Amino acid sequence: MIGQSIVLAEGDIPFPPSVEDFFLPSIVPWGEHSVWFTKFTALIWLAVGIAIVFFLLSYRKPQLVPTKRQWIAESIYGFVRNNIAVDMIGAQGVRFAPYFTTLFCFIFLNNLWQIVPFVQISPMSHIAFPAFLAIISYVLFIYVGIRHHGFAKFFKHSLMPPAPWFMQPLLIPIELFSTFVARPISLALRLFANLFAGHIILLVFTFGGFVLLNSDAIFLKPISVLSWAVSIALTFLEALVIVLQAYIFTVLSASYVQGALADGH
Amino acid sequence: MNLAEVSGSLSAIGYGLAAIGPGIGVGLVFSAYIQSTARQPESSRITLPYVWIGFAVIELLALLGIAFGYAFGQ
């Protein structure tokens, strides 16, 4: 990566940034464009490892008066359980709190790579990872709904809103699309597009700085400093976005589960 | 006679137009939240998850613009 930045400083800047900037050379085999072990693989496993080690260490010897680390772990879990699971689903939301906490931590840690210096790209900016997370939530809320209502009643429940019978031919396709097609796609696309756009924006201002620095017009050179300052400011905006997107993904999953569990309207 | 000649991709302009609607929509969501909280401060915790859900649904429209700009822009 440091090698990459040195190459960038010597000119030959890929500006404007494009989709190709997201396909980094793989680590094993080194430098080739294959898919065996890429930077994203490493980052995903690293994030999983950090989450597991953090929660295991902080809860190894739980104390009545929590230590600082135990307090942090408990507040993360407590936040997801009380403010997402129970607030959205109700009392039985406690059952789903472990899943939502895992989801929240996984998305948050992976998003966090977006702003970690010298990493600065999130695995979530590839559609595969958000898409798989969305599939898990999709299967979960359908499974929970079928378990709760039974197969026929669940689909009747979610496809036929209470309306006059002659409206149903219009409403059933809309409900079918919005519940079973748009939900997983929108979940995946929202997370993906946020991090994709975030990375593109950072690339525009960082590479744009180099482009300005290398430009022939003498008055344009100092403006590169401004461009880099903007990219630092936007990194702080990204910090807000990554927390927000982890929260939104979890809240929407919770609201879908709540919709599947709801009894009547 | 060429009054204005454009070379390259127009998708940036298209995305700018596409972002107007979601921009207004997100503004409406937060203005409604601020108003309701000003009128009934105790309700702020209750309405907050719905603010984020509404924000997320509207924001998706702008994000679709980014994704489709790259998907169909070639």
PDB file of N, CA and C in Angstrom, chain A residues 15 17 198-212 223-232 234:
ATOM      1  N   PHE A  15      -6.903   9.092 -12.605  1.00  0.00           N
ATOM      2  CA  PHE A  15      -7.929  10.080 -12.274  1.00  0.00           C
ATOM      3  C   PHE A  15      -8.804  10.312 -13.487  1.00  0.00           C
ATOM      4  N   PRO A  17     -11.148   8.411 -10.478  1.00  0.00           N
ATOM      5  CA  PRO A  17     -11.171   7.031  -9.999  1.00  0.00           C
ATOM      6  C   PRO A  17     -12.330   6.256 -10.618  1.00  0.00           C
ATOM      7  N   GLY A 198     -18.323   6.324  -0.558  1.00  0.00           N
ATOM      8  CA  GLY A 198     -17.387   6.935   0.378  1.00  0.00           C
ATOM      9  C   GLY A 198     -15.954   6.782  -0.087  1.00  0.00           C
ATOM     10  N   HIS A 199     -15.628   5.567  -0.566  1.00  0.00           N
ATOM     11  CA  HIS A 199     -14.260   5.336  -1.026  1.00  0.00           C
ATOM     12  C   HIS A 199     -13.964   6.148  -2.279  1.00  0.00           C
ATOM     13  N   ILE A 200     -14.954   6.223  -3.180  1.00  0.00           N
ATOM     14  CA  ILE A 200     -14.766   7.015  -4.404  1.00  0.00           C
ATOM     15  C   ILE A 200     -14.508   8.483  -4.052  1.00  0.00           C
ATOM     16  N   ILE A 201     -15.277   8.994  -3.084  1.00  0.00           N
ATOM     17  CA  ILE A 201     -15.118  10.405  -2.719  1.00  0.00           C
ATOM     18  C   ILE A 201     -13.715  10.649  -2.174  1.00  0.00           C
ATOM     19  N   LEU A 202     -13.257   9.743  -1.287  1.00  0.00           N
ATOM     20  CA  LEU A 202     -11.906   9.909  -0.746  1.00  0.00           C
ATOM     21  C   LEU A 202     -10.866   9.832  -1.863  1.00  0.00           C
ATOM     22  N   LEU A 203     -11.088   8.905  -2.820  1.00  0.00           N
ATOM     23  CA  LEU A 203     -10.144   8.798  -3.937  1.00  0.00           C
ATOM     24  C   LEU A 203     -10.131  10.076  -4.761  1.00  0.00           C
ATOM     25  N   VAL A 204     -11.336  10.635  -5.006  1.00  0.00           N
ATOM     26  CA  VAL A 204     -11.405  11.847  -5.825  1.00  0.00           C
ATOM     27  C   VAL A 204     -10.572  12.954  -5.210  1.00  0.00           C
ATOM     28  N   PHE A 205     -10.701  13.144  -3.886  1.00  0.00           N
ATOM     29  CA  PHE A 205      -9.994  14.266  -3.292  1.00  0.00           C
ATOM     30  C   PHE A 205      -8.512  13.967  -3.077  1.00  0.00           C
ATOM     31  N   THR A 206      -8.168  12.702  -2.801  1.00  0.00           N
ATOM     32  CA  THR A 206      -6.745  12.395  -2.612  1.00  0.00           C
ATOM     33  C   THR A 206      -6.013  12.432  -3.946  1.00  0.00           C
ATOM     34  N   PHE A 207      -6.553  11.714  -4.949  1.00  0.00           N
ATOM     35  CA  PHE A 207      -5.924  11.730  -6.274  1.00  0.00           C
ATOM     36  C   PHE A 207      -6.007  13.121  -6.885  1.00  0.00           C
ATOM     37  N   GLY A 208      -7.136  13.798  -6.624  1.00  0.00           N
ATOM     38  CA  GLY A 208      -7.292  15.143  -7.156  1.00  0.00           C
ATOM     39  C   GLY A 208      -6.190  16.062  -6.662  1.00  0.00           C
ATOM     40  N   GLY A 209      -5.761  15.855  -5.409  1.00  0.00           N
ATOM     41  CA  GLY A 209      -4.640  16.625  -4.879  1.00  0.00           C
ATOM     42  C   GLY A 209      -3.386  16.405  -5.688  1.00  0.00           C
ATOM     43  N   PHE A 210      -3.113  15.123  -6.034  1.00  0.00           N
ATOM     44  CA  PHE A 210      -1.917  14.824  -6.841  1.00  0.00           C
ATOM     45  C   PHE A 210      -2.041  15.424  -8.242  1.00  0.00           C
ATOM     46  N   VAL A 211      -3.270  15.353  -8.785  1.00  0.00           N
ATOM     47  CA  VAL A 211      -3.466  15.912 -10.125  1.00  0.00           C
ATOM     48  C   VAL A 211      -3.203  17.412 -10.121  1.00  0.00           C
ATOM     49  N   LEU A 212      -3.694  18.098  -9.079  1.00  0.00           N
ATOM     50  CA  LEU A 212      -3.473  19.541  -8.978  1.00  0.00           C
ATOM     51  C   LEU A 212      -1.989  19.835  -8.790  1.00  0.00           C
ATOM     52  N   ILE A 223      -3.490  24.507  -4.374  1.00  0.00           N
ATOM     53  CA  ILE A 223      -4.858  24.074  -4.065  1.00  0.00           C
ATOM     54  C   ILE A 223      -4.886  22.593  -3.707  1.00  0.00           C
ATOM     55  N   SER A 224      -3.815  21.847  -4.084  1.00  0.00           N
ATOM     56  CA  SER A 224      -3.780  20.435  -3.707  1.00  0.00           C
ATOM     57  C   SER A 224      -3.845  20.277  -2.198  1.00  0.00           C
ATOM     58  N   VAL A 225      -3.250  21.218  -1.456  1.00  0.00           N
ATOM     59  CA  VAL A 225      -3.315  21.150   0.007  1.00  0.00           C
ATOM     60  C   VAL A 225      -4.761  21.223   0.464  1.00  0.00           C
ATOM     61  N   LEU A 226      -5.519  22.111  -0.176  1.00  0.00           N
ATOM     62  CA  LEU A 226      -6.941  22.241   0.159  1.00  0.00           C
ATOM     63  C   LEU A 226      -7.667  20.929  -0.117  1.00  0.00           C
ATOM     64  N   SER A 227      -7.325  20.322  -1.254  1.00  0.00           N
ATOM     65  CA  SER A 227      -7.979  19.067  -1.628  1.00  0.00           C
ATOM     66  C   SER A 227      -7.717  17.984  -0.595  1.00  0.00           C
ATOM     67  N   TRP A 228      -6.450  17.903  -0.127  1.00  0.00           N
ATOM     68  CA  TRP A 228      -6.146  16.893   0.891  1.00  0.00           C
ATOM     69  C   TRP A 228      -6.820  17.220   2.208  1.00  0.00           C
ATOM     70  N   ALA A 229      -6.928  18.524   2.532  1.00  0.00           N
ATOM     71  CA  ALA A 229      -7.633  18.900   3.758  1.00  0.00           C
ATOM     72  C   ALA A 229      -9.083  18.469   3.684  1.00  0.00           C
ATOM     73  N   VAL A 230      -9.697  18.645   2.511  1.00  0.00           N
ATOM     74  CA  VAL A 230     -11.083  18.218   2.334  1.00  0.00           C
ATOM     75  C   VAL A 230     -11.187  16.702   2.497  1.00  0.00           C
ATOM     76  N   SER A 231     -10.176  15.964   1.981  1.00  0.00           N
ATOM     77  CA  SER A 231     -10.261  14.512   2.110  1.00  0.00           C
ATOM     78  C   SER A 231     -10.156  14.092   3.572  1.00  0.00           C
ATOM     79  N   ILE A 232      -9.399  14.845   4.385  1.00  0.00           N
ATOM     80  CA  ILE A 232      -9.351  14.533   5.822  1.00  0.00           C
ATOM     81  C   ILE A 232     -10.695  14.824   6.465  1.00  0.00           C
ATOM     82  N   LEU A 234     -13.556  14.787   5.010  1.00  0.00           N
ATOM     83  CA  LEU A 234     -14.522  13.785   4.567  1.00  0.00           C
ATOM     84  C   LEU A 234     -14.308  12.450   5.274  1.00  0.00           C
TER      85      LEU A 234
END
